[in-house]
CSV table of C-alpha atoms in Angstrom, one decimal:
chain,number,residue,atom,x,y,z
A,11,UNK,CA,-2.8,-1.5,8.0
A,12,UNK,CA,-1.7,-0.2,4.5
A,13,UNK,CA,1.7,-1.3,2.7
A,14,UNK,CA,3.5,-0.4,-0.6
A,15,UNK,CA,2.2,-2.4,-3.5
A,16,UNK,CA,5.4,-2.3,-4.5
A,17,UNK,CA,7.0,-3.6,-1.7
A,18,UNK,CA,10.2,-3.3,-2.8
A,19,UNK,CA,9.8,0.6,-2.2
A,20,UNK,CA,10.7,1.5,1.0
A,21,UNK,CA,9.4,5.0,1.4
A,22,UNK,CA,6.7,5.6,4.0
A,23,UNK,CA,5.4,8.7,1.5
A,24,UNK,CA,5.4,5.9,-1.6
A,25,UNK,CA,1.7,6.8,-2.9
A,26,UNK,CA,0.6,3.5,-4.5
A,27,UNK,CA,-1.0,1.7,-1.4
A,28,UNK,CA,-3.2,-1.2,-0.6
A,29,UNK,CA,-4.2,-3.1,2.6
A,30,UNK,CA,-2.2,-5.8,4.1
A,31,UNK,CA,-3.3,-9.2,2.9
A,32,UNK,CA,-5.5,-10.9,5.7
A,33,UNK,CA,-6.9,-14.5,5.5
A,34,UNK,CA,-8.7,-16.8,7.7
A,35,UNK,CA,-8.8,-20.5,7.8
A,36,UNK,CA,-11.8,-22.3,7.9
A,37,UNK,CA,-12.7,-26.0,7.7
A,38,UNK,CA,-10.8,-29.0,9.1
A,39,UNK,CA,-9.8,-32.0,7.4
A,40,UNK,CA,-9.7,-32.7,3.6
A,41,UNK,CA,-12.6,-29.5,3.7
A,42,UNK,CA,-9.7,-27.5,5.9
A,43,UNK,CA,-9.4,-23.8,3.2
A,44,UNK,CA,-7.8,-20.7,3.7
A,45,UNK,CA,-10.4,-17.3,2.9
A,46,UNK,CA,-8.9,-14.2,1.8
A,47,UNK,CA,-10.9,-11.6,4.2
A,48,UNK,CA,-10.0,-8.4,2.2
A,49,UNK,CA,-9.4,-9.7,-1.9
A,50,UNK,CA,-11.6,-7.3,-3.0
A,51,UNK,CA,-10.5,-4.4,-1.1
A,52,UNK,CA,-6.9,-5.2,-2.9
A,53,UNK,CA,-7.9,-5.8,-5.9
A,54,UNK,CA,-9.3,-2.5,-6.4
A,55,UNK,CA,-5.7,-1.3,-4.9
A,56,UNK,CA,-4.4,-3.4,-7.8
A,57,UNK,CA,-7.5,-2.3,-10.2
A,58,UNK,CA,-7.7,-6.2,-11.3
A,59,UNK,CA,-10.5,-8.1,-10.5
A,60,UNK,CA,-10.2,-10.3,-7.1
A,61,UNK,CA,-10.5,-13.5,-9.0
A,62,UNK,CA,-7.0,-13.0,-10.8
A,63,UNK,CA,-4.7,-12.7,-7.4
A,64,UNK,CA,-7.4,-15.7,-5.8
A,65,UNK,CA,-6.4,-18.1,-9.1
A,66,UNK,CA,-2.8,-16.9,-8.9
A,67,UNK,CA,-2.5,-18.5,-5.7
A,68,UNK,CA,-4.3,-21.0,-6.9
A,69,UNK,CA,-2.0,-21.8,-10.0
A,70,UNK,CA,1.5,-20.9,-7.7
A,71,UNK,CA,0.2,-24.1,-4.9
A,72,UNK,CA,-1.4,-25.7,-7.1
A,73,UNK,CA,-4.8,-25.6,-5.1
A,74,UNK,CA,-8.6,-25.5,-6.0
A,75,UNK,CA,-9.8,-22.1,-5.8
A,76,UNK,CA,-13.5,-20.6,-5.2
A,77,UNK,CA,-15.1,-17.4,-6.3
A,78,UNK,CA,-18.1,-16.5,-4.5
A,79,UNK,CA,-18.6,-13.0,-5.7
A,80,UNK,CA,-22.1,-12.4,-4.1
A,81,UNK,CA,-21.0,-12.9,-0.4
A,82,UNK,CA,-17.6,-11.7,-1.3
A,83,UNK,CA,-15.6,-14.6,-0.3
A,84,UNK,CA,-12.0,-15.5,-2.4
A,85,UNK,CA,-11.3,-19.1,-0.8
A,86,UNK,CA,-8.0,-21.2,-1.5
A,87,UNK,CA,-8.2,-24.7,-0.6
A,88,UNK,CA,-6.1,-25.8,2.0
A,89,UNK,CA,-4.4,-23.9,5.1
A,90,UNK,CA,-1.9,-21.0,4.4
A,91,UNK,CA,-0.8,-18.1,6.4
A,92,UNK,CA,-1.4,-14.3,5.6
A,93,UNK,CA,2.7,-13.9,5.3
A,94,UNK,CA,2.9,-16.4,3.2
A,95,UNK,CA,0.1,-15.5,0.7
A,96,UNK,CA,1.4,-11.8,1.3
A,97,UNK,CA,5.0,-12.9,-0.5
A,98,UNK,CA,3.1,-15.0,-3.4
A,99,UNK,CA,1.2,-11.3,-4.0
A,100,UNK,CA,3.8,-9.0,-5.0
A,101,UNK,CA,4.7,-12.1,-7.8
A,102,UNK,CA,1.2,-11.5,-9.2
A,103,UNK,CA,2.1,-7.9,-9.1
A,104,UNK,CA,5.6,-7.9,-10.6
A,105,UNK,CA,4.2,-10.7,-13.4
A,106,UNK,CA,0.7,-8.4,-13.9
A,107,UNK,CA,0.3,-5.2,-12.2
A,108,UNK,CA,3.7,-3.3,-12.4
A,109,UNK,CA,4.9,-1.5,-15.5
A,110,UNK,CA,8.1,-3.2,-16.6
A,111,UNK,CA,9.7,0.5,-17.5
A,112,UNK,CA,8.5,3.0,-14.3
A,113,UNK,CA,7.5,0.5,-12.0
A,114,UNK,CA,4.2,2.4,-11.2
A,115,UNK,CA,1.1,0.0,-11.1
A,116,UNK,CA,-1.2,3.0,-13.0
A,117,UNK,CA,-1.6,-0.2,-15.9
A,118,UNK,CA,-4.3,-1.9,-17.9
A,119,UNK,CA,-4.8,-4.9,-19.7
A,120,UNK,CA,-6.3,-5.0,-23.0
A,121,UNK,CA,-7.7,-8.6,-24.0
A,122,UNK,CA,-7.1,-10.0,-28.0
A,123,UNK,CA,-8.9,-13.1,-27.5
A,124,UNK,CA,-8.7,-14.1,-31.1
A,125,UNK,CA,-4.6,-13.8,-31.2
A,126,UNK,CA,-4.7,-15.1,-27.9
A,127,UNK,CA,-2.7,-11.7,-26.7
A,128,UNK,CA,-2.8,-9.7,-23.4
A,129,UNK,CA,-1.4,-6.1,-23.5
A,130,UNK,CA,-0.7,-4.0,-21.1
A,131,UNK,CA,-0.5,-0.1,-21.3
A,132,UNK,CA,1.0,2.4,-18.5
A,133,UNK,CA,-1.1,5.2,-17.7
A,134,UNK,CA,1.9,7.2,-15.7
A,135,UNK,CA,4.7,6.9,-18.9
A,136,UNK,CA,3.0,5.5,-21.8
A,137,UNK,CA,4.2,2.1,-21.7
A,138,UNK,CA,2.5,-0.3,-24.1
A,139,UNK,CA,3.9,-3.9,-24.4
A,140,UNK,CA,2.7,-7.1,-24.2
A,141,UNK,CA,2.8,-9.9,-21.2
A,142,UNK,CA,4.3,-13.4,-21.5
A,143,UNK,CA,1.5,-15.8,-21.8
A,144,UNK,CA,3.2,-18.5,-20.2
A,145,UNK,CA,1.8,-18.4,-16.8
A,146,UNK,CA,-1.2,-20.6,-16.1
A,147,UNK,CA,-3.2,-16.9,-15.1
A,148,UNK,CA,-2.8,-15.8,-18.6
A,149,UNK,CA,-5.2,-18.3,-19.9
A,150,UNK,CA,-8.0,-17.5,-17.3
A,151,UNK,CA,-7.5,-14.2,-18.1
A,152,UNK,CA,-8.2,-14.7,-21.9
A,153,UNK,CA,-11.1,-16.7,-20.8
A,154,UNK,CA,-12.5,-14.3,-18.1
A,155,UNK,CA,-11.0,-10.4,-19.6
A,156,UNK,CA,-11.4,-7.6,-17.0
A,157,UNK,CA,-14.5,-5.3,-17.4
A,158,UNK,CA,-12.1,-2.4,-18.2
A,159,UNK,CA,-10.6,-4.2,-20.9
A,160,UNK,CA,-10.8,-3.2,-24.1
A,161,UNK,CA,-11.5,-6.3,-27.0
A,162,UNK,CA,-11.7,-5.0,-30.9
A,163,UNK,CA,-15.6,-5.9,-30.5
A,164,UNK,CA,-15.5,-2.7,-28.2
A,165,UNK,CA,-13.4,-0.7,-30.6
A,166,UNK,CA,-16.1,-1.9,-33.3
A,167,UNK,CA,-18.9,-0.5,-31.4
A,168,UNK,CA,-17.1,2.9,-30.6
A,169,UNK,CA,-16.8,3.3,-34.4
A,170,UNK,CA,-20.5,3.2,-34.7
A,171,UNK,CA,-20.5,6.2,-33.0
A,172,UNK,CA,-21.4,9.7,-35.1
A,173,UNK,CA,-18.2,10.5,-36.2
A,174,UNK,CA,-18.9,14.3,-35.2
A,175,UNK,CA,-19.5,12.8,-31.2
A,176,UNK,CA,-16.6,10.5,-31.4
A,177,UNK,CA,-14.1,13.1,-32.2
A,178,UNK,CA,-15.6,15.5,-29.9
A,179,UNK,CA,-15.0,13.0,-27.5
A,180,UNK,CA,-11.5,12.4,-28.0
A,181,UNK,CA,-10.3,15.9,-29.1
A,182,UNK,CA,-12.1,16.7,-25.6
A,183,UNK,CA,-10.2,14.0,-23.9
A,184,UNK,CA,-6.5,15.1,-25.8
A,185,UNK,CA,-7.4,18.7,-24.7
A,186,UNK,CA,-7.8,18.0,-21.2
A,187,UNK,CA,-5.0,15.6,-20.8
A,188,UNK,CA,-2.8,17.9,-22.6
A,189,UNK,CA,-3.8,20.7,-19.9
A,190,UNK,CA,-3.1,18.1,-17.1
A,191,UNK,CA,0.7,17.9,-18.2
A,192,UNK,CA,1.2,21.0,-18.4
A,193,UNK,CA,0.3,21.6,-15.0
A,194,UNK,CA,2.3,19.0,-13.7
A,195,UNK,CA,-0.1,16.3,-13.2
A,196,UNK,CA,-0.7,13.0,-14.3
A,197,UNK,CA,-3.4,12.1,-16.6
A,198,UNK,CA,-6.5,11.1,-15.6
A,199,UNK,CA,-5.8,13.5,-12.0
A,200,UNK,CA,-8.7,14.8,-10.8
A,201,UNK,CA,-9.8,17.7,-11.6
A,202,UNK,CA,-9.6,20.2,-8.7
A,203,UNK,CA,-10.9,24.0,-8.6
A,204,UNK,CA,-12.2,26.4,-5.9
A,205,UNK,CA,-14.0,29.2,-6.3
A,206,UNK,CA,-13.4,29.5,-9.8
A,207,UNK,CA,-9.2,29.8,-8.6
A,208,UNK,CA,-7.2,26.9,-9.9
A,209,UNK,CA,-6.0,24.7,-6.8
A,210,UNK,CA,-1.9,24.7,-6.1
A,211,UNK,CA,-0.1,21.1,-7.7
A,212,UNK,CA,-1.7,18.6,-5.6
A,213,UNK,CA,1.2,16.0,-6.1
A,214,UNK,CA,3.1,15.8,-2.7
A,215,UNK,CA,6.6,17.2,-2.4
A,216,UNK,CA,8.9,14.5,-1.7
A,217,UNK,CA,12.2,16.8,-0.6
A,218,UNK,CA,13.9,15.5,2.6
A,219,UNK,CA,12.5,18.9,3.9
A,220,UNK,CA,9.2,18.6,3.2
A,221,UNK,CA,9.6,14.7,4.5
A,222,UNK,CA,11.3,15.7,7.9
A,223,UNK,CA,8.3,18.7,8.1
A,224,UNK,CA,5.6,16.0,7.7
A,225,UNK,CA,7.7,13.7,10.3
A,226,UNK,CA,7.2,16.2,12.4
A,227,UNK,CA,3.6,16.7,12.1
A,228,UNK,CA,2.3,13.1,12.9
A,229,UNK,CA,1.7,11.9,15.9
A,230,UNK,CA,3.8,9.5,18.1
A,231,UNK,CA,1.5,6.5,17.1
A,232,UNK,CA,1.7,6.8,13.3
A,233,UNK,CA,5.5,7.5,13.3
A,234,UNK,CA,6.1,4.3,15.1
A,235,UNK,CA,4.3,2.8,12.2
A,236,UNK,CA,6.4,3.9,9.7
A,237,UNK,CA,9.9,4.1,10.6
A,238,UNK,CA,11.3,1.2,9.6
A,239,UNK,CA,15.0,1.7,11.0
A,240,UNK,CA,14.1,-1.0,14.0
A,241,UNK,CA,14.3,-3.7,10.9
A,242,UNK,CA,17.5,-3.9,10.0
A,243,UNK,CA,18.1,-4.5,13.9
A,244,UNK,CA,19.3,-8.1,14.6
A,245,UNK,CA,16.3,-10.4,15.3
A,246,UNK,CA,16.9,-10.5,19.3
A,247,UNK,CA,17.3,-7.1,19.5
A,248,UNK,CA,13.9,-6.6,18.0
A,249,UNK,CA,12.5,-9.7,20.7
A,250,UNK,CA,14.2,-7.3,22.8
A,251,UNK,CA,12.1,-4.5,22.4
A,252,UNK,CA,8.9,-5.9,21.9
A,253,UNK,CA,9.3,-7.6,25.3
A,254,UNK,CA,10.0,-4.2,26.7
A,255,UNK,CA,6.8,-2.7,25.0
A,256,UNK,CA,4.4,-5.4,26.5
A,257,UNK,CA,6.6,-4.7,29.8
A,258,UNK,CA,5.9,-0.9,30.0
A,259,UNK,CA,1.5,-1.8,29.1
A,260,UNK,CA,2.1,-4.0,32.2
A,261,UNK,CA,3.5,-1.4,34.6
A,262,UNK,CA,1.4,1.5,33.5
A,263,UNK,CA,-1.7,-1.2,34.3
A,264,UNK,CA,-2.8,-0.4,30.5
A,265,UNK,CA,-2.6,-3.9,28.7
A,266,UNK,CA,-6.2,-5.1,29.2
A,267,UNK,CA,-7.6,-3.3,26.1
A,268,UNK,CA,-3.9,-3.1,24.4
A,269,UNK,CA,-4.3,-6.0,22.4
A,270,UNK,CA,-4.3,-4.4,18.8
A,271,UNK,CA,-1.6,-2.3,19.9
A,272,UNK,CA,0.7,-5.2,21.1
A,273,UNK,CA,0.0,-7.2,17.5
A,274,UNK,CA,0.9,-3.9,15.5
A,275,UNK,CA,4.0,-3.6,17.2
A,276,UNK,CA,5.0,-6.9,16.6
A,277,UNK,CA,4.3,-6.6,12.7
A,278,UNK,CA,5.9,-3.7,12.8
A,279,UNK,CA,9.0,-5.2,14.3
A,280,UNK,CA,8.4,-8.5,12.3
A,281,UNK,CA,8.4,-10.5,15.6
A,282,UNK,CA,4.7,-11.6,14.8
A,283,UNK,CA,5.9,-14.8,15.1
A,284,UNK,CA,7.2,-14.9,18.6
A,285,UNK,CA,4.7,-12.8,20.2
A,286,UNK,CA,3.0,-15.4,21.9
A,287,UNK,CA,6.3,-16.3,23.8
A,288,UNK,CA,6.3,-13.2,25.3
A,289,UNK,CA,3.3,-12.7,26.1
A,290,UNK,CA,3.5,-16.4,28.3
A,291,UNK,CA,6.8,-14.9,29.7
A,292,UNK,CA,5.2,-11.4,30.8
A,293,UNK,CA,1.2,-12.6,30.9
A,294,UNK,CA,1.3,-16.1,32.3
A,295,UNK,CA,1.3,-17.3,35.7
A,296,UNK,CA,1.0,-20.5,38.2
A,297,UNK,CA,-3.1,-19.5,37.6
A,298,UNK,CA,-2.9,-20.2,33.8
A,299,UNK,CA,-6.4,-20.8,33.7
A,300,UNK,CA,-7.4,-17.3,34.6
A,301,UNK,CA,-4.8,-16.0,33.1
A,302,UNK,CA,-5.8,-17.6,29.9
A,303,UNK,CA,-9.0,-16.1,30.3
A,304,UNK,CA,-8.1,-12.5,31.2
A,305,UNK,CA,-5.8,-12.2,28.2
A,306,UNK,CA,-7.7,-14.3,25.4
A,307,UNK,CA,-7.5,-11.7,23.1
A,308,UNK,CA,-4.1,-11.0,23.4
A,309,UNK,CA,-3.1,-14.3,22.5
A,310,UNK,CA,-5.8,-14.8,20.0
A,311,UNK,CA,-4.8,-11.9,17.8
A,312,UNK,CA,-0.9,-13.4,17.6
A,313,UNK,CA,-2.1,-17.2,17.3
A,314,UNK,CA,-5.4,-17.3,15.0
A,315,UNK,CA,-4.6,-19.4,11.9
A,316,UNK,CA,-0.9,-18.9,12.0
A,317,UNK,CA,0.8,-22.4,12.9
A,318,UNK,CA,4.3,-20.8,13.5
A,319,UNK,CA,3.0,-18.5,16.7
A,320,UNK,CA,1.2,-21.7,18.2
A,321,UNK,CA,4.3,-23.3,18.2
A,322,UNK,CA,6.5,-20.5,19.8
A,323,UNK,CA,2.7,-20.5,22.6
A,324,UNK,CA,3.5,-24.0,23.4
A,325,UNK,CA,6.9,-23.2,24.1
A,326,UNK,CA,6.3,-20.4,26.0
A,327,UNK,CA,3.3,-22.9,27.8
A,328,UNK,CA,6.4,-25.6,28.6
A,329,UNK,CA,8.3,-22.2,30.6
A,330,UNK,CA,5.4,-21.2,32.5
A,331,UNK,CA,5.1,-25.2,33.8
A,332,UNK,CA,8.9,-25.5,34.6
A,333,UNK,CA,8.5,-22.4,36.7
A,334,UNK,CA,5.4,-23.9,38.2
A,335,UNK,CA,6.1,-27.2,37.7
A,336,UNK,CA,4.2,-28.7,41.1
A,337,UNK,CA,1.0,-26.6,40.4
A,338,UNK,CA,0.4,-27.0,36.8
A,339,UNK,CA,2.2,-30.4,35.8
A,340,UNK,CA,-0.8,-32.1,36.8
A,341,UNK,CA,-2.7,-29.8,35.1
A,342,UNK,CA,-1.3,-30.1,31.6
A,343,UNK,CA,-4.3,-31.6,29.8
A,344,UNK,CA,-6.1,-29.5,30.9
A,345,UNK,CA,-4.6,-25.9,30.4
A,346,UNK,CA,-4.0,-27.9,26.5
A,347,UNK,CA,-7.6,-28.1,26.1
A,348,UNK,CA,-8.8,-24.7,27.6
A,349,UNK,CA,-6.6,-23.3,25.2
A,350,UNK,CA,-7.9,-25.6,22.0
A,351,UNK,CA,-11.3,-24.3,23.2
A,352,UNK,CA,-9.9,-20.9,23.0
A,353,UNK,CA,-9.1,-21.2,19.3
A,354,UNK,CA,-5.4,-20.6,20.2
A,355,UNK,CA,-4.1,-23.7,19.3
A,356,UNK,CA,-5.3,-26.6,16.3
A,357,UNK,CA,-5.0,-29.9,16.5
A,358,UNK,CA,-2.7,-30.1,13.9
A,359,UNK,CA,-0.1,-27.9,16.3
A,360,UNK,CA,-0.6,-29.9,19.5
A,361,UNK,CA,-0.4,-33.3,17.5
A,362,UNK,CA,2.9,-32.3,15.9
A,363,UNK,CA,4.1,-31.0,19.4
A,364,UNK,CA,3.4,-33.8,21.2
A,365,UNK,CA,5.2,-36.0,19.0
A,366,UNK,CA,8.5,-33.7,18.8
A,367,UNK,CA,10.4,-33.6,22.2
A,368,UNK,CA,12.6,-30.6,21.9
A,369,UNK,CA,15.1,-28.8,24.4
A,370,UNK,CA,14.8,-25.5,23.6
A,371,UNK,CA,12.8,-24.3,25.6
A,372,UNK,CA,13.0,-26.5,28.8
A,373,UNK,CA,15.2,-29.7,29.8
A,374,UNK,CA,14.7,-32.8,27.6
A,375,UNK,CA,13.3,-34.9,31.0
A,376,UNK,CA,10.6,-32.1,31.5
A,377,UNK,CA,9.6,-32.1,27.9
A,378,UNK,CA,9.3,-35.4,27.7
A,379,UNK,CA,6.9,-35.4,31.4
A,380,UNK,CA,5.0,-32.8,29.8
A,381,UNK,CA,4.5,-34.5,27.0
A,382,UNK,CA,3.8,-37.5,28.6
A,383,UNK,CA,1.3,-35.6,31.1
A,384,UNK,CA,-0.3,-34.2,28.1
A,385,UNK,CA,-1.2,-37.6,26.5
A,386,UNK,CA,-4.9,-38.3,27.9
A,387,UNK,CA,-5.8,-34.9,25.5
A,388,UNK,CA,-3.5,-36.1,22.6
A,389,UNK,CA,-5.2,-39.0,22.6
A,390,UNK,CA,-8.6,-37.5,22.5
A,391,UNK,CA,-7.7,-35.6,19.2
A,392,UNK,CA,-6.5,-38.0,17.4
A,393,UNK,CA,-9.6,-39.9,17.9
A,394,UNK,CA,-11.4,-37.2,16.9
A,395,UNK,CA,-9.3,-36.3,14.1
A,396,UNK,CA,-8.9,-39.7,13.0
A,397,UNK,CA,-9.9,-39.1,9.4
A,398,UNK,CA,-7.4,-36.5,9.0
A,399,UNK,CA,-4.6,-36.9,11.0
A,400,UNK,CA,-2.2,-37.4,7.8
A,401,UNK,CA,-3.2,-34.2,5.9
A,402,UNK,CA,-0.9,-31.4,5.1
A,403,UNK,CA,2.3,-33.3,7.3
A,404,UNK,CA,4.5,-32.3,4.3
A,405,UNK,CA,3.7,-28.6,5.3
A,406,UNK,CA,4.1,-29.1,9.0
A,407,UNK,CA,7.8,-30.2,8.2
A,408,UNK,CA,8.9,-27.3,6.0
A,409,UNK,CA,7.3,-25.1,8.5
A,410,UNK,CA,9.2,-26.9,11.6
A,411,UNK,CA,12.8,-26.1,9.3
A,412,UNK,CA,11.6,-22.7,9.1
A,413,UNK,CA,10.9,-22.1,12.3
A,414,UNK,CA,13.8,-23.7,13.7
A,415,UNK,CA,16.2,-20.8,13.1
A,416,UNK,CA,14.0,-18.0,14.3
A,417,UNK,CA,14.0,-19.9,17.8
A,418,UNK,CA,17.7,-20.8,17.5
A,419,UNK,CA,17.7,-16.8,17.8
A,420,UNK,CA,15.1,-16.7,20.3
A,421,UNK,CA,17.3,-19.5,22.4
A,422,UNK,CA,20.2,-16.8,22.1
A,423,UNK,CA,18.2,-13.7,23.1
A,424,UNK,CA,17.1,-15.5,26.7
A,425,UNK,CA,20.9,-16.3,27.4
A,426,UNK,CA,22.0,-13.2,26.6
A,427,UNK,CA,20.0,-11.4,28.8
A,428,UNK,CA,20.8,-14.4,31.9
A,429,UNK,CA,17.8,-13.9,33.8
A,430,UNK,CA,15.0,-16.6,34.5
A,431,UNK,CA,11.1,-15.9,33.3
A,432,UNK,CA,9.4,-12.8,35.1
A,433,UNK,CA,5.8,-12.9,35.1
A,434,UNK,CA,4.3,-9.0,35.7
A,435,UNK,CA,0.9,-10.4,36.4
A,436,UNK,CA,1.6,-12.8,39.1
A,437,UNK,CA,-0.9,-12.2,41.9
A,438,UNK,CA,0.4,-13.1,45.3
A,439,UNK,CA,3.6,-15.3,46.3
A,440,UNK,CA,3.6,-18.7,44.4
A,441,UNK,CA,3.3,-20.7,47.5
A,442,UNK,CA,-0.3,-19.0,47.8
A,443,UNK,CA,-1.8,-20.1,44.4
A,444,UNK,CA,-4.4,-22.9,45.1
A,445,UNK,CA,-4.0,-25.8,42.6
A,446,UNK,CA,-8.1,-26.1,42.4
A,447,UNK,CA,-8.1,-22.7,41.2
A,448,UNK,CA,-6.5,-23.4,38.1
């Protein structure tokens, strides 16, 4: 999935595009990092190298970073979430990438390591300026230039050249830029003929005509993607309908392989987040086990590495017991651990659960019985994660504040529509499920 690179642009049609940022966490412990899967794929978006956005992260946590350029693998040390490295981007593109005067990102740096200068020039209006060296980045930069950057050793060497080729060269160059403005283009377009007939402007129209006509054209799938209207809907309204999205894959007996196309919708109404509560709400049943099974993937894509959609899983988990409370209470432990196994929860989530009693999901005397039920497996990681049971807990609290107002609105949304937890999957009455099933 593409976005803007400037993300401040909200038109679908906005040209300048790069992929989403997606990272995985690796590690546990002190050796717990956070890999940027696709740095190099938006770095050439960007056209800097991967290493500047990788120590840009580095330098705005102030976290160890890793280049291994041969495998390529961009590693941040410690645990952050693909949102969150997502926002820090676009301040590495404002601060580097963006012209200050069009706001296109068609720039280049030029490198004066003995003044200790980094310029930038605009390829779309001419720009040239230079960049405040005040960041930490600028002085890797000036240590590690970008191989498209132009140093006067460089210029030395191009005036080596036979002063009959050089000009050639740039006259040539003047010429065909030149040729490129007058038909409308930008410079450095490519260069496009058939059969000896010049091709019509290949720069998009952009009328609300022309948008509406290409609207029209794309299919159902790929407009969903890009209207964005659903955003500015209020947060539960947007629950709302992502609850009746998975509902409609459950009744037309289409959800088993509809796990990309449950995440997308969420990140396209920015419920990511809260995905894995309804999916317990809609997916889970009195057989969690199975069900846990059966819809791995599902889950997996919502809860991998992202600490915030755990939490919202457990909550979901505590509504699934309080509407099965005599089947699965005894079971807690173990539906905790199947899911651990599962890679749907880390220990760092289950730890910080079991020592929070909350009541916003169920009453405070269940929470506190599941809790309690729960403790034989609690126990067990913090044994196991003895060593680093303290790292990161300033993290955990900052995400907790966060967190607490999305499921304030969450709270709100399950009121408002006044009706207890359907689950679309359930197989059988409940009095049928056998507990040694589970």
């Amino acid at each position: 999935m593409s976005v803007n690179i400037n993300r401040t642009v909200s038109d679908q049609f906005y040209r300048y595009k790069m992929p989403r940022l997606l990272a995985k966490v690796e590690g546990k412990g002190n050796g717990i990092k956070t890999v940027v899967v696709n740095m190099t794929d938006i770095a050439k978006s960007l056209n800097r190298p991967p290493t500047y956005p990788t120590k840009y992260f580095g330098c705005e946590l102030g976290a160890q970073t890793q280049f291994d350029v041969k495998n390529d693998r961009y590693i941040v040390n410690g645990a952050h979430e693909s949102n969150r490295l997502q926002d820090m981007l676009d301040g590495f593109i404002k601060k580097f990438v963006l012209c200050p005067e069009c706001e296109n990102p068609e720039t280049v740096l030029h490198i004066n390591a003995r003044k200790q200068i980094i310029s930038q020039t605009c390829k779309a209006c001419g720009f040239r300026g230079i960049l405040d060296t005040k960041h930490k980045l600028c002085t890797f930069i000036l240590k590690n230039p970008p191989e498209s950057a132009e140093t006067p050793a460089s210029k030395k060497d191009k005036d080596k050249k036979p002063g009959k080729e050089r000009n050639g060269s740039v006259a040539s160059s003047a010429a065909e830029n030149a040729a490129q403005r007058a038909n409308g283009g930008d410079i450095d377009a490519p260069e496009a003929v058939h059969d000896g007939k010049e091709e019509d402007d290949w720069c998009e129209e952009t009328t609300e005509e022309a948008c509406r006509r290409r609207m029209g054209e794309m299919s159902e799938h790929a407009r969903n993607l890009t209207l964005t209207d659903d955003l500015e809907k209020p947060l539960e309204e947007r629950v709302d309908m992502f609850y009746n999205f998975v509902k409609r894959k459950c009744d037309a007996g289409t959800l088993d392989q509809a796990d990309k196309d449950l995440f997308v919708e969420a990140e396209r109404l920015d419920v990511r987040n809260m995905g894995p509560l309804i999916l317990s709400e809609l997916l889970l049943d009195g057989n969690v086990r199975d069900q846990l099974k059966k819809y791995r993937r599902h889950f997996h894509r919502f809860c991998h590495g992202n600490s915030k959609a755990q939490k919202y899983l457990l909550g979901g988990f505590e509504c699934v017991v309080k509407m099965h409370k005599e089947q699965l209470l005894p079971r807690v432990p173990h539906l905790l651990k199947d899911m651990y196994d599962a890679d749907l929860l880390d220990e760092e989530s289950i730890l910080g659960w079991a020592e929070k009693v909350s009541k916003k999901y169920v009453s405070k005397e269940l929470a506190k019985e599941i809790r309690m039920k729960a403790t034989p497996f609690v126990n067990w990681l913090k044994e196991a994660e003895e060593e680093s049971e303290d790292d990161d807990d300033d993290d955990d609290e900052d995400e907790d504040e966060e967190a607490d107002d999305e499921e304030d609105n969450v709270e709100v949304y399950y009121e408002k529509r006044n009706k207890p937890m359907q689950t679309v999957s359930a197989k059988g009455d409940e009095d049928d499920l056998d507990i040694d099933a589970i």
